[in-house]
mmCIF file of C-alpha atoms in Angstrom:
data_model
loop_
_atom_site.group_PDB
_atom_site.id
_atom_site.type_symbol
_atom_site.label_atom_id
_atom_site.label_comp_id
_atom_site.label_asym_id
_atom_site.label_seq_id
_atom_site.Cartn_x
_atom_site.Cartn_y
_atom_site.Cartn_z
ATOM 1 C CA UNK J 1 117.593 117.930 137.032
ATOM 2 C CA UNK J 2 119.867 114.948 136.908
ATOM 3 C CA UNK J 3 123.189 113.833 138.296
ATOM 4 C CA UNK J 4 125.309 110.738 138.234
ATOM 5 C CA UNK J 5 128.584 109.333 137.095
ATOM 6 C CA UNK J 6 129.859 107.665 133.955
ATOM 7 C CA UNK J 7 130.182 103.885 134.082
ATOM 8 C CA UNK J 8 133.048 104.227 131.618
ATOM 9 C CA UNK J 9 135.387 106.532 133.548
ATOM 10 C CA UNK J 10 133.600 107.493 136.820
ATOM 11 C CA UNK J 11 133.348 111.146 135.789
ATOM 12 C CA UNK J 12 130.560 112.740 137.841
ATOM 13 C CA UNK J 13 128.073 115.169 136.290
ATOM 14 C CA UNK J 14 125.140 117.398 137.189
ATOM 15 C CA UNK J 15 122.566 118.863 134.795
ATOM 16 C CA UNK J 16 119.610 121.221 135.123
ATOM 17 C CA UNK J 17 117.476 121.831 132.040
ATOM 18 C CA UNK J 18 114.488 123.908 130.916
ATOM 19 C CA UNK J 19 115.435 127.139 132.700
ATOM 20 C CA UNK J 20 113.461 129.899 131.000
ATOM 21 C CA UNK J 21 113.720 133.703 130.970
ATOM 22 C CA UNK J 22 110.567 135.632 130.046
ATOM 23 C CA UNK J 23 109.182 132.608 128.202
ATOM 24 C CA UNK J 24 111.639 133.042 125.297
ATOM 25 C CA UNK J 25 115.314 132.575 126.292
ATOM 26 C CA UNK J 26 116.100 129.081 127.546
ATOM 27 C CA UNK J 27 119.093 127.581 129.366
ATOM 28 C CA UNK J 28 120.494 124.213 130.324
ATOM 29 C CA UNK J 29 123.346 124.054 132.855
ATOM 30 C CA UNK J 30 125.856 121.165 132.923
ATOM 31 C CA UNK J 31 129.005 120.491 134.893
ATOM 32 C CA UNK J 32 131.199 117.419 135.130
ATOM 33 C CA UNK J 33 134.382 116.604 137.032
ATOM 34 C CA UNK J 34 136.864 118.059 134.461
ATOM 35 C CA UNK J 35 134.861 121.305 134.126
ATOM 36 C CA UNK J 36 134.440 121.625 137.908
ATOM 37 C CA UNK J 37 138.181 121.207 138.482
ATOM 38 C CA UNK J 38 138.833 124.010 135.951
ATOM 39 C CA UNK J 39 136.049 126.235 137.392
ATOM 40 C CA UNK J 40 133.657 126.185 134.413
ATOM 41 C CA UNK J 41 130.025 125.369 133.707
ATOM 42 C CA UNK J 42 128.692 124.436 130.265
ATOM 43 C CA UNK J 43 125.682 126.616 129.525
ATOM 44 C CA UNK J 44 123.440 125.746 126.590
ATOM 45 C CA UNK J 45 121.636 128.964 125.703
ATOM 46 C CA UNK J 46 119.061 129.659 123.048
ATOM 47 C CA UNK J 47 115.407 129.992 122.255
ATOM 48 C CA UNK J 48 112.205 127.982 122.628
ATOM 49 C CA UNK J 49 111.590 128.316 118.890
ATOM 50 C CA UNK J 50 113.320 126.887 115.844
ATOM 51 C CA UNK J 51 115.925 129.541 115.106
ATOM 52 C CA UNK J 52 119.626 129.601 114.353
ATOM 53 C CA UNK J 53 121.847 131.221 116.966
ATOM 54 C CA UNK J 54 124.331 133.816 115.747
ATOM 55 C CA UNK J 55 128.083 133.414 115.392
ATOM 56 C CA UNK J 56 130.758 135.183 117.412
ATOM 57 C CA UNK J 57 129.800 136.610 120.798
ATOM 58 C CA UNK J 58 126.151 135.623 120.659
ATOM 59 C CA UNK J 59 125.283 135.274 124.365
ATOM 60 C CA UNK J 60 125.079 138.357 126.546
ATOM 61 C CA UNK J 61 124.290 138.367 130.255
ATOM 62 C CA UNK J 62 123.553 141.348 132.463
ATOM 63 C CA UNK J 63 123.969 140.466 136.128
ATOM 64 C CA UNK J 64 123.258 143.408 138.408
ATOM 65 C CA UNK J 65 125.547 146.158 137.062
ATOM 66 C CA UNK J 66 127.934 143.900 135.107
ATOM 67 C CA UNK J 67 127.646 142.818 131.480
ATOM 68 C CA UNK J 68 129.284 139.741 129.964
ATOM 69 C CA UNK J 69 129.480 138.478 126.380
ATOM 70 C CA UNK J 70 130.353 134.909 125.415
ATOM 71 C CA UNK J 71 131.351 133.174 122.208
ATOM 72 C CA UNK J 72 130.372 129.605 121.401
ATOM 73 C CA UNK J 73 132.731 127.205 119.690
ATOM 74 C CA UNK J 74 129.712 125.540 118.055
ATOM 75 C CA UNK J 75 129.616 126.051 114.304
ATOM 76 C CA UNK J 76 125.939 125.148 113.949
ATOM 77 C CA UNK J 77 122.912 125.502 116.198
ATOM 78 C CA UNK J 78 121.610 122.376 117.913
ATOM 79 C CA UNK J 79 117.856 121.869 117.562
ATOM 80 C CA UNK J 80 116.143 119.661 120.135
ATOM 81 C CA UNK J 81 112.558 118.633 120.685
ATOM 82 C CA UNK J 82 111.813 118.159 124.384
ATOM 83 C CA UNK J 83 108.710 116.174 125.382
ATOM 84 C CA UNK J 84 106.900 117.981 128.210
ATOM 85 C CA UNK J 85 104.061 115.494 128.619
ATOM 86 C CA UNK J 86 100.613 114.687 127.236
ATOM 87 C CA UNK J 87 101.949 114.594 123.671
ATOM 88 C CA UNK J 88 103.211 118.194 123.880
ATOM 89 C CA UNK J 89 106.741 119.016 122.766
ATOM 90 C CA UNK J 90 108.866 122.104 123.283
ATOM 91 C CA UNK J 91 111.633 123.232 120.926
ATOM 92 C CA UNK J 92 115.099 124.255 122.115
ATOM 93 C CA UNK J 93 117.521 125.764 119.591
ATOM 94 C CA UNK J 94 120.850 126.458 121.284
ATOM 95 C CA UNK J 95 124.602 126.763 121.255
ATOM 96 C CA UNK J 96 126.995 125.851 124.077
ATOM 97 C CA UNK J 97 129.094 128.314 126.063
ATOM 98 C CA UNK J 98 131.763 127.750 128.722
ATOM 99 C CA UNK J 99 130.973 130.110 131.595
ATOM 100 C CA UNK J 100 133.275 130.735 134.575
ATOM 101 C CA UNK J 101 131.667 129.319 137.714
ATOM 102 C CA UNK J 102 131.711 132.675 139.613
ATOM 103 C CA UNK J 103 129.391 134.188 136.973
ATOM 104 C CA UNK J 104 126.893 131.333 137.474
ATOM 105 C CA UNK J 105 127.091 131.908 141.245
ATOM 106 C CA UNK J 106 126.573 135.671 140.779
ATOM 107 C CA UNK J 107 123.514 135.050 138.573
ATOM 108 C CA UNK J 108 122.043 132.772 141.247
ATOM 109 C CA UNK J 109 121.974 135.560 143.836
ATOM 110 C CA UNK J 110 121.390 138.542 141.544
ATOM 111 C CA UNK J 111 118.644 141.126 141.808
ATOM 112 C CA UNK J 112 118.859 141.893 138.086
ATOM 113 C CA UNK J 113 119.544 139.097 135.593
ATOM 114 C CA UNK J 114 118.805 139.629 131.892
ATOM 115 C CA UNK J 115 119.875 137.440 128.970
ATOM 116 C CA UNK J 116 120.189 138.347 125.296
ATOM 117 C CA UNK J 117 120.916 135.891 122.487
ATOM 118 C CA UNK J 118 121.901 137.034 118.994
ATOM 119 C CA UNK J 119 120.243 135.097 116.192
ATOM 120 C CA UNK J 120 121.819 134.309 112.838
ATOM 121 C CA UNK J 121 119.326 136.554 111.002
ATOM 122 C CA UNK J 122 120.892 139.624 112.724
ATOM 123 C CA UNK J 123 118.050 139.982 115.250
ATOM 124 C CA UNK J 124 118.111 139.041 118.923
ATOM 125 C CA UNK J 125 115.898 137.802 121.704
ATOM 126 C CA UNK J 126 116.136 138.864 125.294
ATOM 127 C CA UNK J 127 114.398 138.033 128.508
ATOM 128 C CA UNK J 128 114.447 138.985 132.144
ATOM 129 C CA UNK J 129 115.620 136.006 134.176
ATOM 130 C CA UNK J 130 115.195 137.505 137.644
ATOM 131 C CA UNK J 131 111.992 138.265 139.530
ATOM 132 C CA UNK J 132 109.477 140.643 137.985
ATOM 133 C CA UNK J 133 107.334 143.189 139.777
ATOM 134 C CA UNK J 134 103.560 143.413 139.488
ATOM 135 C CA UNK J 135 103.969 146.525 137.325
ATOM 136 C CA UNK J 136 106.394 144.757 134.920
ATOM 137 C CA UNK J 137 104.134 141.716 134.666
ATOM 138 C CA UNK J 138 101.097 143.904 133.997
ATOM 139 C CA UNK J 139 102.952 145.858 131.280
ATOM 140 C CA UNK J 140 104.280 142.652 129.689
ATOM 141 C CA UNK J 141 100.817 141.085 129.531
ATOM 142 C CA UNK J 142 98.865 144.187 128.476
ATOM 143 C CA UNK J 143 98.576 143.036 124.855
ATOM 144 C CA UNK J 144 97.153 139.712 126.051
ATOM 145 C CA UNK J 145 94.308 141.436 127.942
ATOM 146 C CA UNK J 146 95.004 139.492 131.150
ATOM 147 C CA UNK J 147 94.378 140.560 134.729
ATOM 148 C CA UNK J 148 97.617 139.895 136.615
ATOM 149 C CA UNK J 149 97.561 139.775 140.418
ATOM 150 C CA UNK J 150 100.387 139.921 142.960
ATOM 151 C CA UNK J 151 99.643 136.258 143.694
ATOM 152 C CA UNK J 152 100.281 135.418 140.007
ATOM 153 C CA UNK J 153 103.582 137.324 140.117
ATOM 154 C CA UNK J 154 104.702 135.687 143.383
ATOM 155 C CA UNK J 155 103.919 132.251 141.996
ATOM 156 C CA UNK J 156 105.747 132.938 138.728
ATOM 157 C CA UNK J 157 108.809 134.343 140.526
ATOM 158 C CA UNK J 158 109.286 131.024 142.347
ATOM 159 C CA UNK J 159 110.149 129.478 138.969
ATOM 160 C CA UNK J 160 112.239 132.212 137.369
ATOM 161 C CA UNK J 161 115.666 131.471 135.938
ATOM 162 C CA UNK J 162 117.464 132.926 138.957
ATOM 163 C CA UNK J 163 115.807 130.222 141.067
ATOM 164 C CA UNK J 164 117.034 127.610 138.561
ATOM 165 C CA UNK J 165 120.584 128.935 138.826
ATOM 166 C CA UNK J 166 120.271 128.822 142.641
ATOM 167 C CA UNK J 167 119.244 125.168 142.418
ATOM 168 C CA UNK J 168 122.216 124.411 140.158
ATOM 169 C CA UNK J 169 124.654 126.131 142.569
ATOM 170 C CA UNK J 170 123.238 123.978 145.375
ATOM 171 C CA UNK J 171 123.857 120.908 143.192
ATOM 172 C CA UNK J 172 127.454 122.042 142.525
ATOM 173 C CA UNK J 173 128.096 122.572 146.227
ATOM 174 C CA UNK J 174 126.589 119.179 147.148
ATOM 175 C CA UNK J 175 128.660 117.227 144.599
ATOM 176 C CA UNK J 176 131.967 115.766 145.762
ATOM 177 C CA UNK J 177 134.046 116.121 142.604
#
């Protein structure tokens, strides 16, 4: 996470990156003074692989019993390489979406939070962003032949995307725009 203000025009900003859903969908949240005053958050959404994000309404969020679809004004997909340490890099292919702040706040306190991103090749990726149960984790890892324990699930749930959104909401509330 980062925060600060521009030396050029004193615009304040907050940013939280590398928020991941089910190890496939990835987010970065950003807000600055003009967006905060209008009630919006910039959400970069995409995948941890090198893929092109679809056009039109390509981001879909399910938060509890509500579904939302968002269109990006980006014409092309941004491809970033993020160093994660020890010479290891992670890819982030994404487009940017303006999301109303109440939806970000709802996601932060949701019981069910699922994201789906349409790719340019007419397929999609989706991932659960909220906590998973032991049964879900066991089913998801069955093909990997791993023994998953409740302790593994509890530890993983501390770092799910919902927790990242909670942290970002705390940053929004602590910033004096």
